[in-house]
Coordinates of C-alpha atoms and ligand atoms in Angstrom, one line a residue:
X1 CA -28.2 24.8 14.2
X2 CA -27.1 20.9 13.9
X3 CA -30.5 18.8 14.1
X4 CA -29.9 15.8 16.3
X5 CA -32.5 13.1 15.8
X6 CA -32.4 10.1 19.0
X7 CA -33.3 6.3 18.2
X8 CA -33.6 5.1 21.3
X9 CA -35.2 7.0 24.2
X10 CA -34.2 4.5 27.2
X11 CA -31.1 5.6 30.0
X12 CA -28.5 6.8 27.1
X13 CA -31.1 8.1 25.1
X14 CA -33.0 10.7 27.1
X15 CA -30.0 12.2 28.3
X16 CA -28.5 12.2 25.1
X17 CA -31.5 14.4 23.9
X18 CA -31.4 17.0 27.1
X19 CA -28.0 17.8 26.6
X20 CA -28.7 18.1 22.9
X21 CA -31.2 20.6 24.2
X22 CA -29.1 22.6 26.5
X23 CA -26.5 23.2 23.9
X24 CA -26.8 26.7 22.0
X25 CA -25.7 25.5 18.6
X26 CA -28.0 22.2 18.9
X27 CA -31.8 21.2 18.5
X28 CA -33.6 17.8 19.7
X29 CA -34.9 17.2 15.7
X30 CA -36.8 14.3 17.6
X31 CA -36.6 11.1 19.5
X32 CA -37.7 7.3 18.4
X33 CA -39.4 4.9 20.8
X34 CA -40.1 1.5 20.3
X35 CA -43.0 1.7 22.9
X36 CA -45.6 4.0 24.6
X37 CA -44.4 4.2 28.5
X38 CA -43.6 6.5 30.7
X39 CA -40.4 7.4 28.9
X40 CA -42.5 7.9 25.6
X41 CA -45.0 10.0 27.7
X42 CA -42.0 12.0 29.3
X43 CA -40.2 12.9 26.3
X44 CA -43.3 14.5 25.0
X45 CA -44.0 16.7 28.2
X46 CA -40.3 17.6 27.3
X47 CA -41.6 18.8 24.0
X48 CA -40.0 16.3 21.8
X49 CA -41.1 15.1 18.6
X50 CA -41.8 11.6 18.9
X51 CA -41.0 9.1 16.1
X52 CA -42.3 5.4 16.2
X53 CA -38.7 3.3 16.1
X54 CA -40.8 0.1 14.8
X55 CA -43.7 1.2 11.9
X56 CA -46.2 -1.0 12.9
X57 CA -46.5 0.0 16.3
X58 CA -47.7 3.2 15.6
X59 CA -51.1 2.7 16.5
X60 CA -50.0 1.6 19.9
X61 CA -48.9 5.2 20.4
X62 CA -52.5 6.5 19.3
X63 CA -54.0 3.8 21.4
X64 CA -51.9 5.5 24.4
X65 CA -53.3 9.0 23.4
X66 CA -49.6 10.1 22.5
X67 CA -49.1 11.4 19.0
X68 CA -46.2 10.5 16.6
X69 CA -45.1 12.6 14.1
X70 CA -43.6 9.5 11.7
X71 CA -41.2 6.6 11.7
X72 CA -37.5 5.9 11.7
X73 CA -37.1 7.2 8.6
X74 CA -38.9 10.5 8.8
X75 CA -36.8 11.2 11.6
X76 CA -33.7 10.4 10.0
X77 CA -34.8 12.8 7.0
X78 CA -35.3 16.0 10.3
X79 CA -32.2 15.2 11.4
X80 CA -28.9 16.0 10.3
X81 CA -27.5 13.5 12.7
X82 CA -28.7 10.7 14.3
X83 CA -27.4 9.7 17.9
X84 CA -28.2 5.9 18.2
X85 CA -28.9 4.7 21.7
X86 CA -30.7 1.1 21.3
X87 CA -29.5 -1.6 23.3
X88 CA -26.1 -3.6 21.9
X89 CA -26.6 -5.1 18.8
X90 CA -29.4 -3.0 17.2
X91 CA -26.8 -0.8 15.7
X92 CA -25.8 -3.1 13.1
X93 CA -29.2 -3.7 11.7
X94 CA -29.9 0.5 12.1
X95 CA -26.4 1.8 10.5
X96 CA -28.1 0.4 6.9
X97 CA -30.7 2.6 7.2
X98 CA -28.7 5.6 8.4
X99 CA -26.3 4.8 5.2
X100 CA -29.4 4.7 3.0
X101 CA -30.1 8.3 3.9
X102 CA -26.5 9.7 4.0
X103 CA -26.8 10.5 7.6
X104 CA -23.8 10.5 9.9
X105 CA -24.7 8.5 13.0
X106 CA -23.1 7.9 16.6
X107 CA -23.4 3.9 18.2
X108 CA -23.0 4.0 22.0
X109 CA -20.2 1.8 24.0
X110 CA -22.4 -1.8 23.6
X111 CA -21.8 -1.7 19.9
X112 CA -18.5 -3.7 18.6
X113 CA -16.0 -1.0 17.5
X114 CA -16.4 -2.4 13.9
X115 CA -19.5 -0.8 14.1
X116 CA -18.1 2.5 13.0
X117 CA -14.8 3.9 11.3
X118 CA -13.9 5.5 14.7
X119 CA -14.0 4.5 18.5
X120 CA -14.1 8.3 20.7
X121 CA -13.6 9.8 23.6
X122 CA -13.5 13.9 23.3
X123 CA -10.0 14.0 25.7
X124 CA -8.0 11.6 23.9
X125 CA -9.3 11.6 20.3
X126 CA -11.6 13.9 19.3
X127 CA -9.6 14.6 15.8
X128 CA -10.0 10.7 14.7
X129 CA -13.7 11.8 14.5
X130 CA -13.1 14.8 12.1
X131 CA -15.7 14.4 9.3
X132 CA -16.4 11.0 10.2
X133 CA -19.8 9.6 9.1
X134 CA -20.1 6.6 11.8
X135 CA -18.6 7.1 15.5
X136 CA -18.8 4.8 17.8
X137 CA -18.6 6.4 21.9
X138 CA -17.3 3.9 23.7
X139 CA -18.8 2.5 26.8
X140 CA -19.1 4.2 30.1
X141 CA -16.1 2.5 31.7
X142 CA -14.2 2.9 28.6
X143 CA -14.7 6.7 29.0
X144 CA -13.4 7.0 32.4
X145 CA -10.3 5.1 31.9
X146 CA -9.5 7.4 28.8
X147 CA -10.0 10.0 30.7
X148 CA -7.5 9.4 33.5
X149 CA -5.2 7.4 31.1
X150 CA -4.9 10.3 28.9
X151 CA -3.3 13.0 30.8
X152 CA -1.0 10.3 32.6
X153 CA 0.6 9.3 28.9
X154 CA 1.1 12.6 27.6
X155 CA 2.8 14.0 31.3
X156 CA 4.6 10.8 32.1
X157 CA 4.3 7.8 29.6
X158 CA 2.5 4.7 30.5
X159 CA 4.7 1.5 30.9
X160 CA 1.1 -0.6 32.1
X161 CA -2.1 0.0 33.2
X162 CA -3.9 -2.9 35.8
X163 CA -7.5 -2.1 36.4
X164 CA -10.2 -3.9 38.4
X165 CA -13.5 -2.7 38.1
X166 CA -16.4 -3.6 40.0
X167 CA -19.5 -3.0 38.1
X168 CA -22.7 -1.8 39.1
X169 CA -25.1 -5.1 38.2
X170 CA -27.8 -3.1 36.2
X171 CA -29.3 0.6 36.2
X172 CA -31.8 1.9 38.9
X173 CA -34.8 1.1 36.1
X174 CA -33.8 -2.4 35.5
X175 CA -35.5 -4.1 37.9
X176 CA -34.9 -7.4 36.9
X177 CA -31.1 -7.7 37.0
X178 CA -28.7 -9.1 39.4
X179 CA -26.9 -10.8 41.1
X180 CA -29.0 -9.8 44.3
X181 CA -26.8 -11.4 47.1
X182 CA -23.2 -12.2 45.7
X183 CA -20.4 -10.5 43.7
X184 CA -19.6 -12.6 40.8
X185 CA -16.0 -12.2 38.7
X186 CA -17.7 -11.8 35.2
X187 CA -16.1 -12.4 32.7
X188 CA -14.3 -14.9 35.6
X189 CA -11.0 -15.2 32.7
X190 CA -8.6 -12.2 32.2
X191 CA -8.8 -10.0 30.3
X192 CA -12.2 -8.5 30.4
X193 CA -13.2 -6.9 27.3
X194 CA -12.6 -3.4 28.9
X195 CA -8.7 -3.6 28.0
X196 CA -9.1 -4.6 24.4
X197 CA -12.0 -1.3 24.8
X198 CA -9.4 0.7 25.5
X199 CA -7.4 -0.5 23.3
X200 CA -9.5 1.4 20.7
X201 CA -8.6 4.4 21.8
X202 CA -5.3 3.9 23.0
X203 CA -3.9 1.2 20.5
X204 CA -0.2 1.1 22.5
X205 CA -1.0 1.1 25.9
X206 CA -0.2 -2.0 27.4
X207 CA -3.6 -2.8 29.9
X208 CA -5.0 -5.6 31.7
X209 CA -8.1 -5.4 33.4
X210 CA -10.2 -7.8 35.7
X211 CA -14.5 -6.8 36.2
X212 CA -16.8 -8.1 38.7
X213 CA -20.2 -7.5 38.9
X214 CA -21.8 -6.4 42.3
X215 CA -25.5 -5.8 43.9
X216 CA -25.5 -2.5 43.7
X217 CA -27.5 0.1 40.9
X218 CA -25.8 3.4 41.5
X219 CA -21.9 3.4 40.0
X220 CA -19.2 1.7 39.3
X221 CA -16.0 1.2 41.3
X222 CA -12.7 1.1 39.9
X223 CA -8.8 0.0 41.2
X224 CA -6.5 1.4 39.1
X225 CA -2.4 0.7 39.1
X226 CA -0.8 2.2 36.5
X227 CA 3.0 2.2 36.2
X228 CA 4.0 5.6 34.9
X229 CA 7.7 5.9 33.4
X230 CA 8.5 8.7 35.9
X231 CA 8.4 9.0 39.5
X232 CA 5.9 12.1 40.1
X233 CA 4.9 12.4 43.7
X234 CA 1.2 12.3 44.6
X235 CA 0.6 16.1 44.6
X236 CA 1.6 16.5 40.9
X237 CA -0.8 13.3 40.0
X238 CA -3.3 15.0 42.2
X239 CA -2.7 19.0 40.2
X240 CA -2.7 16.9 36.7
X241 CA -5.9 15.3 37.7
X242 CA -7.8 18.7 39.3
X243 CA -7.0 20.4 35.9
X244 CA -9.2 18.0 33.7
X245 CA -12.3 19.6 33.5
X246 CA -14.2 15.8 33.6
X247 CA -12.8 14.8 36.6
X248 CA -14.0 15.1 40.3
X249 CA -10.8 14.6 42.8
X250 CA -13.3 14.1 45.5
X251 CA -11.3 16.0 48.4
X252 CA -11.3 14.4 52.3
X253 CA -13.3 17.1 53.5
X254 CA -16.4 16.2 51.3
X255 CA -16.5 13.3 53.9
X256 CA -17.8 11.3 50.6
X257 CA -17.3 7.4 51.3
X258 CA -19.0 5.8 48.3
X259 CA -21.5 5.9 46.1
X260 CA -24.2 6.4 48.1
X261 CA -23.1 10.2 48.9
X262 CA -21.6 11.1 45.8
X263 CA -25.4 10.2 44.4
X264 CA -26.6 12.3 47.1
X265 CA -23.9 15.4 46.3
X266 CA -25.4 15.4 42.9
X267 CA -28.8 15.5 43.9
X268 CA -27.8 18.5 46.3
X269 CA -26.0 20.0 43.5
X270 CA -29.6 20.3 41.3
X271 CA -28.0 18.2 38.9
X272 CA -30.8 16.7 36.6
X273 CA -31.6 12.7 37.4
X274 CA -29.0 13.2 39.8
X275 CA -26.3 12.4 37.0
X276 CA -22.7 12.7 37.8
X277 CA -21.0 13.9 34.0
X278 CA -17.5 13.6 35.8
X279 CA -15.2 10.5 37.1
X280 CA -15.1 10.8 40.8
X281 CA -11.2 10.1 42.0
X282 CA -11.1 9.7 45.8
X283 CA -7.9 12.7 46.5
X284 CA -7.1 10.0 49.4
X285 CA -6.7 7.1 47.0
X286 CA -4.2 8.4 45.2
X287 CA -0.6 7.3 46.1
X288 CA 2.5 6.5 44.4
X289 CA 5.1 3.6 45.4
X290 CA 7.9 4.2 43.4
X291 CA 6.8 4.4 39.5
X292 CA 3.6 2.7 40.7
X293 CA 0.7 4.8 41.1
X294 CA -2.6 4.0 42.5
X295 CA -6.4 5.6 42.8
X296 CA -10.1 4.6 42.7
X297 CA -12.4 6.4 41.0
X298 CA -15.9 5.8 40.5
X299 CA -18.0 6.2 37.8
X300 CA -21.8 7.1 37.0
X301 CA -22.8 4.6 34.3
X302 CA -26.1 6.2 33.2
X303 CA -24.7 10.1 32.5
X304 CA -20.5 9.7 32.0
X305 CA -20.8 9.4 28.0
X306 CA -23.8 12.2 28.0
X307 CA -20.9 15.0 26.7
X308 CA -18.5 12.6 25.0
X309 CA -21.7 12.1 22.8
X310 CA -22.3 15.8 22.4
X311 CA -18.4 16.4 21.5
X312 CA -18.8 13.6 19.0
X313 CA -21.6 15.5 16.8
X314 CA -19.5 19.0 16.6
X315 CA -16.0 16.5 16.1
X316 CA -18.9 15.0 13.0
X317 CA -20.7 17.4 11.5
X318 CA -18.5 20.7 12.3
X319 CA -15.2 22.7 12.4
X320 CA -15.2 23.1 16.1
X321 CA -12.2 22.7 17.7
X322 CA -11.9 20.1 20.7
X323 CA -10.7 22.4 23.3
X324 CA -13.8 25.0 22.0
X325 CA -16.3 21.9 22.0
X326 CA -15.6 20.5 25.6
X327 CA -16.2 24.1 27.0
X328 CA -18.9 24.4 24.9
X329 CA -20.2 21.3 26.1
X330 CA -19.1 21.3 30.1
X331 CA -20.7 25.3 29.9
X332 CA -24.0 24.4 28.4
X333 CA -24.0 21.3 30.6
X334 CA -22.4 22.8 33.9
X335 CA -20.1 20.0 34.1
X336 CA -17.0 20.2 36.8
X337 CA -17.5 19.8 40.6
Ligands
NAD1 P1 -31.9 1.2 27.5 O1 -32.5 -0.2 27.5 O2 -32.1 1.9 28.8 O3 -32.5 2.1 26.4 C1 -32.6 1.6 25.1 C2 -33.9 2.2 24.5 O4 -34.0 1.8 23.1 C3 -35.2 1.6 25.2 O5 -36.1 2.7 25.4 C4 -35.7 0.6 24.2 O6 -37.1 0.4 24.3 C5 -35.3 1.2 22.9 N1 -35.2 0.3 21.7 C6 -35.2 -1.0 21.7 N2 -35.1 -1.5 20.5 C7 -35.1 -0.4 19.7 C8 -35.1 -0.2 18.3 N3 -35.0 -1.2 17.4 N4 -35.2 1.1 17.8 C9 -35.3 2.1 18.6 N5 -35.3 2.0 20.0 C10 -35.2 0.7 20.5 O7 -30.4 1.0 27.1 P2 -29.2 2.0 27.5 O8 -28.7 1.7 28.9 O9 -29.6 3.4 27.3 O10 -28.1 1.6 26.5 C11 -28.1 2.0 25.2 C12 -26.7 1.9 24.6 O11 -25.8 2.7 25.4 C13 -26.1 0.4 24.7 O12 -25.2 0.3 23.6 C14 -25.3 0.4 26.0 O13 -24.3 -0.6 26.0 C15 -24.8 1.8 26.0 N6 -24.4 2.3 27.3 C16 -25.2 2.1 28.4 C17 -24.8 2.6 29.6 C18 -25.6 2.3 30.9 O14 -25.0 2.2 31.9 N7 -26.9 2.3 30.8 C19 -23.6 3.3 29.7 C20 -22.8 3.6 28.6 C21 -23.2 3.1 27.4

């Protein structure tokens, strides 16, 4: 049984630990809070361990009635692997203490990729991460682009990949984002960083991509044109892209037009928090024009990295194959729609 310790119980985080749970060769060694709300109070009506992220908060745990079973570095000693999900730029001032304790640790996709010796996604890299004592899982967008880009290059070759993606402005529980009324380019100058992201991955793909941020909390949108070196018609992209187990060719009869439904499909579909694990591609969207093909897709920002994380621990901290650890993962999970 691998013990998987969480720092960092916020939207990455509390997944991160409930997958960790539903996997048979995995247990939730604990999970660290900075604060006492709702989250804290959740995760122990989950029946985690709670671990206070800052020492001398403690007491305001006690003084919230909820009881904590150490610090940081008490849950680092449970765990035999500790799955970082703080907000950007705490990873740097945690990996010390990680190092201090010889425990392997995973950064999420907010983290620079110097962060760790190896940036991952379970389709395209999962070897990289072999043995590997700090992994960094790269962002939610970052994810679904591997994950399309990945089967194209092997089948066809990639001569360039254009991508505009229109991002969700903040998560459902962060009330106070925006923009509330506008769509602004952001970065507004090419590239955005998600090229040079993907980069990490796939270090000779050649990739441009454009972002914009839009008033909306549930997914993000992307336009992808990637010029393939062959001329595959659209039912071969279409069968290549049915047969990855982490994507969802959304088919015409779902009569799914956006967000809003697919949301609502995976709230039909008992999944927990309503979390869509899979890259939704639109079967409609996808055409070709000669060696150009196009597709959107969108993706769920909260949950899309949940089993790339869970892939990254066996890749880490065990002999597990990747084909044996995504269906070990997508089972435990019930990942494919
Ligand atoms: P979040 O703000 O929802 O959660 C972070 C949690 O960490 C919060 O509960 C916060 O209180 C806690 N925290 C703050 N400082 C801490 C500390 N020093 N020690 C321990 N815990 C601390 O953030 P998130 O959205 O879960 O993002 C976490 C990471 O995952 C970031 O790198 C982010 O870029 C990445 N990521 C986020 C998304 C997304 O859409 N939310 C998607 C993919 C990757």
């Amino acid at each position: 049984m691998i013990h998987v310790g969480v720092n960092g119980y916020g939207t990455i985080g509390k997944r991160v630990a409930d997958a960790v749970a539903a996997q048979p060769d995995m247990t939730v060694s604990g999970v660290a809070k900075t604060r006492p709300n709702y989250e804290a109070e959740t995760a122990v009506r989950r029946g985690y361990d709670l671990y206070a992220a800052i020492d001398d908060r403690a007491d305001a745990f006690a003084d919230a009635g909820l009881d904590v079973a150490g610090g940081l570095e008490e849950l680092i000693e449970a765990s035999d692997i500790v799955v970082d999900c703080c907000p950007s730029d705490i990873g740097p001032k945690n990996r010390p203490v990680y190092e201090d304790r010889d425990t392997p640790a995973i950064f999420q996709g907010g983290e620079g990729a110097d962060i760790a010796d190896v940036s991952f996604n379970a389709r395209s890299n999962f070897e990289d991460a072999r043995d590997a004592d700090y992994v960094r899982v790269v962002s939610c967008n970052t994810t679904a682009l591997s994950r399309v880009i990945a089967p194209l290059e092997e089948e066809y070759g990639i001569e360039k990949v254009r991508v505009t993606l229109v991002r969700r402005s903040g998560d459902p529980s962060e009330t106070g984002r925006g923009p509330v009324n506008d769509v602004l380019p952001d970065p507004v100058s090419i590239p955005s960083h998600h090229g040079p992201d993907v980069n990490t991955i796939f270090p000779d793909v050649d990739i441009d991509t454009l972002a914009l941020k839009a008033p909306t909390t549930l997914m993000h949108t992307h336009s992808l044109n990637v010029t393939l070196e062959s001329e595959p018609d659209e039912s071969a992209i279409l069968d290549l892209l049915a047969d990855e187990s982490r994507i969802f060719t959304i088919p015409e009869t779902a009569d799914i037009d956006g967000a809003g439904k697919l949301k609502d499909y995976a709230l039909d579909s008992g999944r927990p928090r309503g979390d869509l694990w899979e890259n939704c591609v639109w079967a409609e969207s996808v055409g070709m024009e000669g060696p150009d093909l196009y597709l959107f897709q969108n993706v769920h920002q909260e949950s899309d990295v949940i089993p790339e994380n869970i892939d990254a621990i066996r890749a880490m901290v065990t002999d597990v194959d990747a084909a044996a650890s995504i269906d070990r993962t997508n089972e435990a999970l019930d990942v494919g729609l």
